[in-house]
PDB file of C-alpha atoms and ligand atoms in Angstrom:
ATOM      1  CA  MET A  30      24.221  18.709 -11.847  1.00 69.00           C
ATOM      2  CA  SER A  31      22.141  16.682 -14.236  1.00 87.00           C
ATOM      3  CA  PHE A  32      18.684  15.323 -13.548  1.00 92.00           C
ATOM      4  CA  LYS A  33      18.347  11.922 -11.864  1.00 93.00           C
ATOM      5  CA  SER A  34      15.483   9.499 -11.857  1.00 92.00           C
ATOM      6  CA  GLY A  35      14.790   6.009 -10.634  1.00 90.00           C
ATOM      7  CA  PHE A  36      12.610   3.428  -8.999  1.00 90.00           C
ATOM      8  CA  VAL A  37      12.561   2.707  -5.288  1.00 92.00           C
ATOM      9  CA  SER A  38      10.825  -0.349  -3.879  1.00 89.00           C
ATOM     10  CA  VAL A  39       9.406  -0.272  -0.356  1.00 90.00           C
ATOM     11  CA  ILE A  40       9.382  -3.727   1.212  1.00 88.00           C
ATOM     12  CA  GLY A  41       8.815  -5.222   4.634  1.00 88.00           C
ATOM     13  CA  ARG A  42       6.506  -7.484   6.557  1.00 85.00           C
ATOM     14  CA  PRO A  43       2.832  -6.587   6.888  1.00 82.00           C
ATOM     15  CA  ASN A  44       1.847  -3.606   9.035  1.00 89.00           C
ATOM     16  CA  VAL A  45       5.244  -1.948   9.364  1.00 93.00           C
ATOM     17  CA  GLY A  46       3.890   1.178   7.629  1.00 93.00           C
ATOM     18  CA  LYS A  47       4.795   0.833   3.941  1.00 90.00           C
ATOM     19  CA  SER A  48       1.588   2.375   2.647  1.00 87.00           C
ATOM     20  CA  THR A  49       1.719   5.112   5.273  1.00 92.00           C
ATOM     21  CA  LEU A  50       5.257   5.980   4.123  1.00 94.00           C
ATOM     22  CA  LEU A  51       4.190   6.179   0.490  1.00 88.00           C
ATOM     23  CA  ASN A  52       1.373   8.549   1.388  1.00 88.00           C
ATOM     24  CA  ALA A  53       3.724  10.673   3.514  1.00 92.00           C
ATOM     25  CA  LEU A  54       6.262  10.937   0.692  1.00 90.00           C
ATOM     26  CA  THR A  55       3.744  11.959  -1.944  1.00 84.00           C
ATOM     27  CA  GLY A  56       1.669  14.073   0.450  1.00 79.00           C
ATOM     28  CA  GLN A  57      -1.486  12.388  -0.842  1.00 71.00           C
ATOM     29  CA  LYS A  58      -3.423   9.389   0.232  1.00 71.00           C
ATOM     30  CA  ILE A  59      -2.872   7.038  -2.690  1.00 68.00           C
ATOM     31  CA  ALA A  60      -2.336   3.792  -0.816  1.00 72.00           C
ATOM     32  CA  ILE A  61      -4.857   2.542   1.691  1.00 69.00           C
ATOM     33  CA  MET A  62      -3.743   1.729   5.224  1.00 71.00           C
ATOM     34  CA  SER A  63      -5.137  -0.279   8.078  1.00 71.00           C
ATOM     35  CA  ASP A  64      -3.945  -2.269  11.054  1.00 73.00           C
ATOM     36  CA  LYS A  65      -4.786  -5.515   9.207  1.00 73.00           C
ATOM     37  CA  PRO A  66      -1.998  -7.422   7.442  1.00 67.00           C
ATOM     38  CA  GLN A  67      -2.413  -7.861   3.688  1.00 67.00           C
ATOM     39  CA  THR A  68      -4.191  -4.550   3.246  1.00 70.00           C
ATOM     40  CA  THR A  69      -2.132  -3.791   0.139  1.00 67.00           C
ATOM     41  CA  ARG A  70      -2.714  -6.342  -2.631  1.00 68.00           C
ATOM     42  CA  ASN A  71      -1.255  -4.662  -5.685  1.00 65.00           C
ATOM     43  CA  THR A  72       1.801  -2.680  -6.597  1.00 66.00           C
ATOM     44  CA  ILE A  73       1.136   1.028  -6.187  1.00 69.00           C
ATOM     45  CA  ARG A  74       3.524   3.614  -7.498  1.00 77.00           C
ATOM     46  CA  GLY A  75       3.900   6.961  -5.802  1.00 83.00           C
ATOM     47  CA  VAL A  76       5.827   9.646  -7.645  1.00 86.00           C
ATOM     48  CA  ILE A  77       7.734  12.605  -6.243  1.00 87.00           C
ATOM     49  CA  THR A  78       9.395  15.161  -8.470  1.00 87.00           C
ATOM     50  CA  ASN A  79      11.645  18.102  -7.568  1.00 87.00           C
ATOM     51  CA  ASP A  80      14.297  20.193  -9.345  1.00 88.00           C
ATOM     52  CA  GLU A  81      16.959  17.524  -8.957  1.00 90.00           C
ATOM     53  CA  CYS A  82      15.177  14.241  -9.383  1.00 90.00           C
ATOM     54  CA  GLN A  83      12.136  12.124  -9.895  1.00 90.00           C
ATOM     55  CA  LEU A  84      11.634   9.165  -7.578  1.00 90.00           C
ATOM     56  CA  VAL A  85       9.070   6.505  -8.273  1.00 88.00           C
ATOM     57  CA  PHE A  86       8.287   4.660  -5.040  1.00 88.00           C
ATOM     58  CA  ILE A  87       6.693   1.242  -5.293  1.00 83.00           C
ATOM     59  CA  ASP A  88       4.493   0.051  -2.446  1.00 77.00           C
ATOM     60  CA  THR A  89       4.388  -3.711  -2.582  1.00 72.00           C
ATOM     61  CA  PRO A  90       2.149  -6.153  -0.781  1.00 65.00           C
ATOM     62  CA  GLY A  91       3.831  -7.369   2.419  1.00 61.00           C
ATOM     63  CA  ILE A  92       5.771 -10.578   2.155  1.00 58.00           C
ATOM     64  CA  HIS A  93       4.024 -13.522   3.800  1.00 62.00           C
ATOM     65  CA  LYS A  94       3.361 -17.233   3.258  1.00 64.00           C
ATOM     66  CA  PRO A  95       0.651 -17.588   0.577  1.00 68.00           C
ATOM     67  CA  ARG A  96      -2.452 -19.694   1.241  1.00 72.00           C
ATOM     68  CA  THR A  97      -4.591 -18.696  -1.759  1.00 78.00           C
ATOM     69  CA  LYS A  98      -3.998 -17.760  -5.408  1.00 79.00           C
ATOM     70  CA  LEU A  99      -4.440 -14.133  -4.377  1.00 75.00           C
ATOM     71  CA  GLY A 100      -1.741 -14.649  -1.745  1.00 74.00           C
ATOM     72  CA  GLU A 101       0.620 -16.162  -4.326  1.00 76.00           C
ATOM     73  CA  TYR A 102       0.074 -13.205  -6.635  1.00 72.00           C
ATOM     74  CA  MET A 103       0.891 -10.782  -3.823  1.00 68.00           C
ATOM     75  CA  VAL A 104       4.169 -12.453  -2.862  1.00 69.00           C
ATOM     76  CA  ASN A 105       5.277 -12.680  -6.501  1.00 72.00           C
ATOM     77  CA  VAL A 106       4.645  -8.978  -7.013  1.00 68.00           C
ATOM     78  CA  ALA A 107       6.829  -8.172  -4.014  1.00 68.00           C
ATOM     79  CA  SER A 108       9.798 -10.358  -4.908  1.00 70.00           C
ATOM     80  CA  GLU A 109       9.815  -9.522  -8.629  1.00 72.00           C
ATOM     81  CA  THR A 110      10.068  -5.774  -8.028  1.00 72.00           C
ATOM     82  CA  MET A 111      13.200  -6.196  -5.875  1.00 76.00           C
ATOM     83  CA  LYS A 112      15.347  -7.067  -8.883  1.00 74.00           C
ATOM     84  CA  GLU A 113      14.159  -4.277 -11.131  1.00 79.00           C
ATOM     85  CA  VAL A 114      14.606  -1.189  -8.977  1.00 89.00           C
ATOM     86  CA  ASP A 115      17.508   1.188  -8.294  1.00 93.00           C
ATOM     87  CA  LEU A 116      17.072   1.130  -4.539  1.00 95.00           C
ATOM     88  CA  ILE A 117      15.192  -0.856  -1.910  1.00 93.00           C
ATOM     89  CA  LEU A 118      13.788   0.608   1.293  1.00 95.00           C
ATOM     90  CA  PHE A 119      13.535  -2.217   3.790  1.00 95.00           C
ATOM     91  CA  LEU A 120      11.000  -0.989   6.279  1.00 95.00           C
ATOM     92  CA  THR A 121      10.640  -2.346   9.785  1.00 96.00           C
ATOM     93  CA  GLU A 122       9.569  -1.196  13.220  1.00 95.00           C
ATOM     94  CA  ALA A 123      12.093   0.637  15.372  1.00 95.00           C
ATOM     95  CA  ALA A 124      10.753  -1.012  18.514  1.00 93.00           C
ATOM     96  CA  ALA A 125      11.733  -4.613  17.880  1.00 93.00           C
ATOM     97  CA  LEU A 126      14.790  -6.699  17.103  1.00 95.00           C
ATOM     98  CA  PRO A 127      14.656  -8.606  13.783  1.00 96.00           C
ATOM     99  CA  GLY A 128      12.057 -11.387  13.872  1.00 93.00           C
ATOM    100  CA  ASN A 129      11.857 -14.515  11.718  1.00 88.00           C
ATOM    101  CA  LEU A 130      10.068 -12.811   8.861  1.00 85.00           C
ATOM    102  CA  ASP A 131      12.530  -9.874   8.865  1.00 90.00           C
ATOM    103  CA  ILE A 132      15.420 -12.339   8.768  1.00 90.00           C
ATOM    104  CA  SER A 133      13.937 -14.223   5.809  1.00 84.00           C
ATOM    105  CA  ILE A 134      13.376 -10.936   3.949  1.00 85.00           C
ATOM    106  CA  ILE A 135      17.040 -10.068   4.581  1.00 89.00           C
ATOM    107  CA  GLU A 136      18.028 -13.438   3.106  1.00 86.00           C
ATOM    108  CA  GLN A 137      16.109 -12.429  -0.056  1.00 82.00           C
ATOM    109  CA  LEU A 138      17.710  -8.980  -0.092  1.00 86.00           C
ATOM    110  CA  LYS A 139      21.201 -10.463   0.010  1.00 86.00           C
ATOM    111  CA  LYS A 140      20.484 -12.327  -3.223  1.00 81.00           C
ATOM    112  CA  VAL A 141      19.922  -9.170  -5.275  1.00 84.00           C
ATOM    113  CA  ASN A 142      22.531  -6.545  -6.123  1.00 86.00           C
ATOM    114  CA  THR A 143      20.266  -3.580  -5.459  1.00 91.00           C
ATOM    115  CA  PRO A 144      21.397  -1.192  -2.654  1.00 95.00           C
ATOM    116  CA  VAL A 145      19.258  -1.390   0.481  1.00 96.00           C
ATOM    117  CA  PHE A 146      18.376   1.252   3.131  1.00 98.00           C
ATOM    118  CA  LEU A 147      17.118   0.115   6.504  1.00 98.00           C
ATOM    119  CA  ILE A 148      14.175   2.293   7.468  1.00 98.00           C
ATOM    120  CA  LEU A 149      13.148   2.021  11.126  1.00 97.00           C
ATOM    121  CA  ASN A 150       9.572   3.238  11.345  1.00 97.00           C
ATOM    122  CA  LYS A 151       7.250   4.328  14.155  1.00 97.00           C
ATOM    123  CA  VAL A 152       9.943   6.156  16.166  1.00 95.00           C
ATOM    124  CA  ASP A 153       7.077   8.266  17.556  1.00 95.00           C
ATOM    125  CA  ILE A 154       6.216   5.296  19.765  1.00 93.00           C
ATOM    126  CA  THR A 155       9.762   3.999  20.397  1.00 87.00           C
ATOM    127  CA  GLY A 156      12.216   4.949  23.133  1.00 74.00           C
ATOM    128  CA  LYS A 157      15.673   6.193  22.005  1.00 73.00           C
ATOM    129  CA  ASP A 158      17.474   3.589  24.131  1.00 77.00           C
ATOM    130  CA  LYS A 159      15.696   0.779  22.312  1.00 87.00           C
ATOM    131  CA  LEU A 160      16.600   2.228  18.909  1.00 91.00           C
ATOM    132  CA  PHE A 161      20.353   1.664  19.275  1.00 90.00           C
ATOM    133  CA  SER A 162      20.081  -2.029  20.130  1.00 92.00           C
ATOM    134  CA  VAL A 163      17.657  -2.534  17.234  1.00 96.00           C
ATOM    135  CA  ILE A 164      20.027  -0.833  14.758  1.00 95.00           C
ATOM    136  CA  ASP A 165      22.810  -3.012  16.123  1.00 95.00           C
ATOM    137  CA  GLY A 166      20.700  -6.173  15.717  1.00 96.00           C
ATOM    138  CA  TYR A 167      19.950  -5.401  12.068  1.00 97.00           C
ATOM    139  CA  SER A 168      23.428  -4.202  11.127  1.00 96.00           C
ATOM    140  CA  LYS A 169      24.873  -7.543  12.193  1.00 96.00           C
ATOM    141  CA  LEU A 170      22.739  -9.286   9.554  1.00 97.00           C
ATOM    142  CA  MET A 171      23.473  -7.182   6.503  1.00 96.00           C
ATOM    143  CA  ASP A 172      25.351  -4.181   5.166  1.00 95.00           C
ATOM    144  CA  PHE A 173      22.820  -1.375   4.704  1.00 97.00           C
ATOM    145  CA  LYS A 174      23.777   1.688   2.626  1.00 97.00           C
ATOM    146  CA  ALA A 175      21.903   3.871   5.103  1.00 98.00           C
ATOM    147  CA  VAL A 176      19.975   3.431   8.339  1.00 97.00           C
ATOM    148  CA  ILE A 177      17.186   5.980   8.762  1.00 97.00           C
ATOM    149  CA  PRO A 178      14.765   6.165  11.708  1.00 96.00           C
ATOM    150  CA  ILE A 179      11.449   7.790  10.753  1.00 97.00           C
ATOM    151  CA  SER A 180       7.825   8.248  11.666  1.00 96.00           C
ATOM    152  CA  ALA A 181       5.799   7.756   8.514  1.00 96.00           C
ATOM    153  CA  LEU A 182       2.634   8.691  10.379  1.00 96.00           C
ATOM    154  CA  LYS A 183       4.052  12.053  11.500  1.00 96.00           C
ATOM    155  CA  ASN A 184       5.995  12.521   8.254  1.00 95.00           C
ATOM    156  CA  ASP A 185       9.176  12.866  10.273  1.00 95.00           C
ATOM    157  CA  GLY A 186      12.515  11.914   8.678  1.00 95.00           C
ATOM    158  CA  THR A 187      11.058  11.118   5.275  1.00 94.00           C
ATOM    159  CA  ASP A 188      12.977  14.043   3.706  1.00 93.00           C
ATOM    160  CA  ILE A 189      16.205  12.286   4.733  1.00 96.00           C
ATOM    161  CA  ILE A 190      15.141   9.234   2.712  1.00 96.00           C
ATOM    162  CA  VAL A 191      14.765  11.394  -0.405  1.00 93.00           C
ATOM    163  CA  ARG A 192      18.104  13.121   0.167  1.00 93.00           C
ATOM    164  CA  GLU A 193      20.004   9.870   0.677  1.00 96.00           C
ATOM    165  CA  ALA A 194      18.188   8.116  -2.177  1.00 95.00           C
ATOM    166  CA  LEU A 195      19.441  10.778  -4.590  1.00 93.00           C
ATOM    167  CA  LYS A 196      22.973   9.385  -4.157  1.00 94.00           C
ATOM    168  CA  TYR A 197      21.937   6.030  -5.579  1.00 94.00           C
ATOM    169  CA  LEU A 198      19.848   7.171  -8.523  1.00 92.00           C
ATOM    170  CA  PRO A 199      21.159   7.030 -12.073  1.00 93.00           C
ATOM    171  CA  GLU A 200      21.064  10.101 -14.284  1.00 94.00           C
ATOM    172  CA  GLY A 201      17.961  10.045 -16.403  1.00 89.00           C
ATOM    173  CA  PRO A 202      14.800  11.810 -17.527  1.00 86.00           C
ATOM    174  CA  ARG A 203      11.374  11.933 -15.881  1.00 84.00           C
ATOM    175  CA  PHE A 204       9.184   8.886 -16.339  1.00 80.00           C
ATOM    176  CA  PHE A 205       6.027  10.747 -15.383  1.00 78.00           C
ATOM    177  CA  SER A 206       4.872  14.346 -15.816  1.00 75.00           C
ATOM    178  CA  GLU A 207       5.798  16.723 -12.966  1.00 76.00           C
ATOM    179  CA  ASP A 208       2.344  16.753 -11.377  1.00 72.00           C
ATOM    180  CA  THR A 209       1.864  12.972 -11.337  1.00 74.00           C
ATOM    181  CA  LEU A 210       1.469  11.499  -7.859  1.00 74.00           C
ATOM    182  CA  THR A 211       0.525   7.961  -8.776  1.00 74.00           C
ATOM    183  CA  ASP A 212      -0.068   5.714 -11.760  1.00 70.00           C
ATOM    184  CA  GLN A 213      -3.187   4.172 -10.233  1.00 73.00           C
ATOM    185  CA  PRO A 214      -6.387   4.993 -12.108  1.00 75.00           C
ATOM    186  CA  GLU A 215      -8.932   6.922 -10.004  1.00 80.00           C
ATOM    187  CA  LYS A 216     -11.373   4.048 -10.360  1.00 83.00           C
ATOM    188  CA  VAL A 217      -8.921   1.670  -8.711  1.00 84.00           C
ATOM    189  CA  ILE A 218      -8.137   4.086  -5.891  1.00 84.00           C
ATOM    190  CA  ALA A 219     -11.878   4.549  -5.275  1.00 90.00           C
ATOM    191  CA  ALA A 220     -12.299   0.770  -4.973  1.00 91.00           C
ATOM    192  CA  GLU A 221      -9.339   0.657  -2.585  1.00 89.00           C
ATOM    193  CA  MET A 222     -10.792   3.442  -0.411  1.00 90.00           C
ATOM    194  CA  ILE A 223     -14.004   1.437  -0.052  1.00 95.00           C
ATOM    195  CA  ARG A 224     -12.031  -1.688   0.831  1.00 92.00           C
ATOM    196  CA  GLU A 225     -10.078   0.283   3.428  1.00 91.00           C
ATOM    197  CA  LYS A 226     -13.297   1.296   5.180  1.00 93.00           C
ATOM    198  CA  VAL A 227     -14.404  -2.337   5.251  1.00 93.00           C
ATOM    199  CA  LEU A 228     -11.035  -3.255   6.795  1.00 90.00           C
ATOM    200  CA  LEU A 229     -11.255  -0.511   9.388  1.00 90.00           C
ATOM    201  CA  ASN A 230     -14.811  -1.270  10.471  1.00 93.00           C
ATOM    202  CA  LEU A 231     -14.919  -5.057  10.545  1.00 91.00           C
ATOM    203  CA  GLU A 232     -13.180  -7.847  12.403  1.00 81.00           C
ATOM    204  CA  ASP A 233     -10.425 -10.064  11.039  1.00 73.00           C
ATOM    205  CA  GLU A 234     -12.181 -12.908   9.272  1.00 75.00           C
ATOM    206  CA  VAL A 235     -14.527 -10.820   7.117  1.00 84.00           C
ATOM    207  CA  PRO A 236     -12.060  -8.272   5.625  1.00 80.00           C
ATOM    208  CA  HIS A 237      -9.613 -10.870   4.300  1.00 83.00           C
ATOM    209  CA  GLY A 238     -12.309 -12.249   2.025  1.00 89.00           C
ATOM    210  CA  VAL A 239     -13.427  -8.871   0.734  1.00 93.00           C
ATOM    211  CA  GLY A 240     -12.833  -7.550  -2.772  1.00 93.00           C
ATOM    212  CA  VAL A 241     -14.242  -4.347  -4.215  1.00 94.00           C
ATOM    213  CA  GLU A 242     -15.048  -3.685  -7.842  1.00 92.00           C
ATOM    214  CA  VAL A 243     -16.120  -0.289  -9.171  1.00 90.00           C
ATOM    215  CA  MET A 244     -18.747  -1.206 -11.750  1.00 90.00           C
ATOM    216  CA  SER A 245     -19.416   2.299 -12.994  1.00 90.00           C
ATOM    217  CA  PHE A 246     -17.616   5.645 -12.623  1.00 86.00           C
ATOM    218  CA  LYS A 247     -19.396   8.464 -14.410  1.00 86.00           C
ATOM    219  CA  GLU A 248     -19.043  12.213 -14.239  1.00 82.00           C
ATOM    220  CA  ARG A 249     -22.410  13.954 -14.620  1.00 82.00           C
ATOM    221  CA  GLU A 250     -22.899  17.275 -16.386  1.00 82.00           C
ATOM    222  CA  ASP A 251     -23.155  19.138 -13.072  1.00 83.00           C
ATOM    223  CA  GLY A 252     -19.701  17.780 -12.112  1.00 79.00           C
ATOM    224  CA  LEU A 253     -20.948  15.270  -9.555  1.00 87.00           C
ATOM    225  CA  VAL A 254     -19.315  11.868  -9.947  1.00 88.00           C
ATOM    226  CA  ASN A 255     -21.573   8.847  -9.784  1.00 90.00           C
ATOM    227  CA  ILE A 256     -19.845   5.700  -8.522  1.00 93.00           C
ATOM    228  CA  GLN A 257     -21.392   2.248  -8.279  1.00 95.00           C
ATOM    229  CA  ALA A 258     -19.372  -0.433  -6.572  1.00 96.00           C
ATOM    230  CA  THR A 259     -19.799  -4.024  -5.481  1.00 96.00           C
ATOM    231  CA  ILE A 260     -18.302  -5.405  -2.298  1.00 96.00           C
ATOM    232  CA  TYR A 261     -17.652  -9.132  -2.718  1.00 96.00           C
ATOM    233  CA  CYS A 262     -17.401 -11.419   0.271  1.00 95.00           C
ATOM    234  CA  GLU A 263     -17.113 -15.181   0.689  1.00 93.00           C
ATOM    235  CA  LYS A 264     -20.045 -16.162   2.938  1.00 93.00           C
ATOM    236  CA  SER A 265     -23.638 -15.054   3.399  1.00 94.00           C
ATOM    237  CA  THR A 266     -22.947 -14.545   7.105  1.00 93.00           C
ATOM    238  CA  HIS A 267     -20.239 -12.069   6.076  1.00 94.00           C
ATOM    239  CA  LYS A 268     -22.688 -10.296   3.823  1.00 96.00           C
ATOM    240  CA  GLY A 269     -24.994  -9.866   6.813  1.00 95.00           C
ATOM    241  CA  ILE A 270     -22.146  -8.404   8.874  1.00 95.00           C
ATOM    242  CA  ILE A 271     -21.084  -5.993   6.118  1.00 96.00           C
ATOM    243  CA  ILE A 272     -24.629  -4.714   5.680  1.00 96.00           C
ATOM    244  CA  GLY A 273     -25.340  -4.645   9.419  1.00 95.00           C
ATOM    245  CA  LYS A 274     -28.603  -4.104  11.296  1.00 95.00           C
ATOM    246  CA  GLN A 275     -30.935  -2.097   9.090  1.00 96.00           C
ATOM    247  CA  GLY A 276     -28.039  -1.390   6.764  1.00 96.00           C
ATOM    248  CA  GLN A 277     -26.178   0.621   9.414  1.00 97.00           C
ATOM    249  CA  MET A 278     -22.724  -0.842   8.743  1.00 96.00           C
ATOM    250  CA  LEU A 279     -22.893  -0.435   4.992  1.00 97.00           C
ATOM    251  CA  LYS A 280     -24.020   3.147   5.509  1.00 97.00           C
ATOM    252  CA  LYS A 281     -21.059   3.795   7.787  1.00 97.00           C
ATOM    253  CA  ILE A 282     -18.616   2.241   5.305  1.00 96.00           C
ATOM    254  CA  GLY A 283     -20.195   4.171   2.450  1.00 97.00           C
ATOM    255  CA  SER A 284     -20.083   7.584   4.051  1.00 96.00           C
ATOM    256  CA  ALA A 285     -16.490   7.150   5.261  1.00 95.00           C
ATOM    257  CA  ALA A 286     -15.451   6.027   1.762  1.00 95.00           C
ATOM    258  CA  ARG A 287     -17.348   8.886   0.142  1.00 95.00           C
ATOM    259  CA  PHE A 288     -15.475  11.401   2.330  1.00 92.00           C
ATOM    260  CA  GLU A 289     -12.067  10.022   1.227  1.00 88.00           C
ATOM    261  CA  ILE A 290     -12.955   9.754  -2.441  1.00 89.00           C
ATOM    262  CA  GLU A 291     -14.313  13.311  -2.465  1.00 88.00           C
ATOM    263  CA  ARG A 292     -11.040  14.528  -0.997  1.00 81.00           C
ATOM    264  CA  LEU A 293      -9.069  12.598  -3.595  1.00 76.00           C
ATOM    265  CA  LEU A 294     -11.102  13.718  -6.614  1.00 76.00           C
ATOM    266  CA  ASP A 295     -11.796  17.159  -5.165  1.00 75.00           C
ATOM    267  CA  THR A 296     -15.432  16.928  -6.198  1.00 82.00           C
ATOM    268  CA  LYS A 297     -18.774  15.751  -4.788  1.00 89.00           C
ATOM    269  CA  ILE A 298     -19.585  12.110  -5.395  1.00 91.00           C
ATOM    270  CA  PHE A 299     -22.665   9.960  -5.210  1.00 94.00           C
ATOM    271  CA  LEU A 300     -21.736   6.477  -4.039  1.00 96.00           C
ATOM    272  CA  GLU A 301     -23.897   3.391  -4.391  1.00 96.00           C
ATOM    273  CA  LEU A 302     -22.710   0.152  -2.792  1.00 97.00           C
ATOM    274  CA  TRP A 303     -23.868  -3.422  -3.280  1.00 96.00           C
ATOM    275  CA  VAL A 304     -22.769  -6.514  -1.376  1.00 97.00           C
ATOM    276  CA  LYS A 305     -22.493  -9.871  -3.135  1.00 96.00           C
ATOM    277  CA  VAL A 306     -21.446 -13.335  -2.003  1.00 96.00           C
ATOM    278  CA  LYS A 307     -18.839 -15.098  -4.177  1.00 94.00           C
ATOM    279  CA  PRO A 308     -17.594 -18.216  -2.385  1.00 92.00           C
ATOM    280  CA  ASP A 309     -13.839 -18.786  -2.757  1.00 91.00           C
ATOM    281  CA  TRP A 310     -13.337 -15.838  -5.133  1.00 89.00           C
ATOM    282  CA  ARG A 311      -9.726 -15.541  -3.997  1.00 90.00           C
ATOM    283  CA  ASN A 312      -9.004 -18.770  -5.898  1.00 90.00           C
ATOM    284  CA  ASN A 313     -11.073 -17.813  -8.941  1.00 88.00           C
ATOM    285  CA  ASP A 314      -8.933 -16.601 -11.872  1.00 86.00           C
ATOM    286  CA  ASN A 315     -11.788 -14.695 -13.466  1.00 84.00           C
ATOM    287  CA  MET A 316     -12.637 -12.816 -10.311  1.00 85.00           C
ATOM    288  CA  LEU A 317      -8.973 -12.030  -9.631  1.00 84.00           C
ATOM    289  CA  LYS A 318      -8.752 -10.565 -13.123  1.00 81.00           C
ATOM    290  CA  ASN A 319     -11.907  -8.478 -12.706  1.00 79.00           C
ATOM    291  CA  LEU A 320     -10.624  -7.019  -9.467  1.00 80.00           C
ATOM    292  CA  GLY A 321      -7.267  -6.141 -11.032  1.00 74.00           C
ATOM    293  CA  TYR A 322      -5.130  -8.782  -9.314  1.00 74.00           C
ATOM    294  CA  GLN A 323      -3.275 -10.139 -12.286  1.00 62.00           C
ATOM    295  CA  ASN A 324       0.320 -10.345 -13.433  1.00 52.00           C
TER     296      ASN A 324
HETATM  297  P1  GDP B 420       1.747  -1.766   5.639  1.00 77.30           P
HETATM  298  O1  GDP B 420       0.974  -3.038   5.831  1.00 77.30           O
HETATM  299  O2  GDP B 420       3.213  -1.997   5.809  1.00 77.30           O
HETATM  300  O3  GDP B 420       1.421  -1.047   4.363  1.00 77.30           O
HETATM  301  O4  GDP B 420       1.321  -0.823   6.865  1.00 77.30           O
HETATM  302  P2  GDP B 420       0.278   0.379   6.884  1.00 77.30           P
HETATM  303  O5  GDP B 420       0.836   1.587   6.211  1.00 77.30           O
HETATM  304  O6  GDP B 420      -1.058  -0.120   6.416  1.00 77.30           O
HETATM  305  O7  GDP B 420       0.260   0.699   8.447  1.00 77.30           O
HETATM  306  C1  GDP B 420      -0.084  -0.294   9.401  1.00 77.30           C
HETATM  307  C2  GDP B 420      -0.494   0.378  10.705  1.00 77.30           C
HETATM  308  O8  GDP B 420       0.620   1.040  11.313  1.00 77.30           O
HETATM  309  C3  GDP B 420      -1.562   1.460  10.515  1.00 77.30           C
HETATM  310  O9  GDP B 420      -2.479   1.373  11.580  1.00 77.30           O
HETATM  311  C4  GDP B 420      -0.765   2.759  10.572  1.00 77.30           C
HETATM  312  O10 GDP B 420      -1.517   3.857  11.025  1.00 77.30           O
HETATM  313  C5  GDP B 420       0.345   2.415  11.570  1.00 77.30           C
HETATM  314  N1  GDP B 420       1.566   3.225  11.333  1.00 77.30           N
HETATM  315  C6  GDP B 420       2.237   3.382  10.172  1.00 77.30           C
HETATM  316  N2  GDP B 420       3.306   4.199  10.332  1.00 77.30           N
HETATM  317  C7  GDP B 420       3.317   4.583  11.632  1.00 77.30           C
HETATM  318  C8  GDP B 420       4.183   5.454  12.419  1.00 77.30           C
HETATM  319  O11 GDP B 420       5.152   6.057  11.966  1.00 77.30           O
HETATM  320  N3  GDP B 420       3.863   5.580  13.745  1.00 77.30           N
HETATM  321  C9  GDP B 420       2.789   4.934  14.313  1.00 77.30           C
HETATM  322  N4  GDP B 420       2.575   5.130  15.619  1.00 77.30           N
HETATM  323  N5  GDP B 420       1.959   4.127  13.596  1.00 77.30           N
HETATM  324  C10 GDP B 420       2.213   3.948  12.282  1.00 77.30           C
HETATM  325  K1    K B 421      -1.609  -3.018   6.737  1.00 77.30           K
HETATM  326 MG1   MG B 422       0.274  -1.606   2.731  1.00 77.30          MG
END
């Protein structure tokens, strides 16, 4: 059998587990995850390669109604990738019947010719009885090429996705070298790890207005990597919250981020964090460009 390769887009409403699935498939944490919607802002590619095929999975920002220029960018990224891939994984939660947002995503999916798998995630917290009525509810809306229940968190069932996907891939060469896991530069992943820790530690209003820029990323002669990053927020009250009493919160965010980045780079790092106020940066073209949110 000849080698196959292709692109697979992972779509679905916020918080269904798209980034978690990408990490499970590649076995590496390349996409940040949190319980906040709109955690993922950019397209992240995760690559898996075996003897038979190379699959390039694309984690897109969740589809939602945009309220800022950043929001518009995120929705465009998601809908553009649908047309260009070989297969779409439509991810949703196994516990609930299709909601309004799921139905409008399905309307979009029907407009493209790309084959679609329905992936029902979080089966680790769903009863079996519920699963059948949910599958039934979705199958009435659209013809899916496969319906696969999984737990992305427990990495359960994800091998079935790869096996089934193989059937829909064209023959072709590798796009990336065998040991590639992602096309994201380390600098960008480091910034994302820091943003994830902000998301995990702070309440709703603050994280949505946070952007992280790695200003400097230098490897010293002794192998230690020196990283300087700025956390942007929209209000001075937010800055106070991010820094916390006597700098406690920023310290907590910094050490959690350092732990993740060290694991990713497999080396010791020295992380310096600054917090700056940039009112309305999410509507500022220059800032969006600096933080890598650009078409
Ligand atoms: P995304 O917005 O679609 O990328 O969703 P994330 O990957 O950021 O996940 C959103 C939340 O759902 C996080 O808190 C994850 O830990 C959680 N989650 C993702 N997959 C699973 C799963 O299979 N089981 C359970 N119980 N939780 C999950
Ligand atoms: K999320
Ligand atoms: Mg995500």
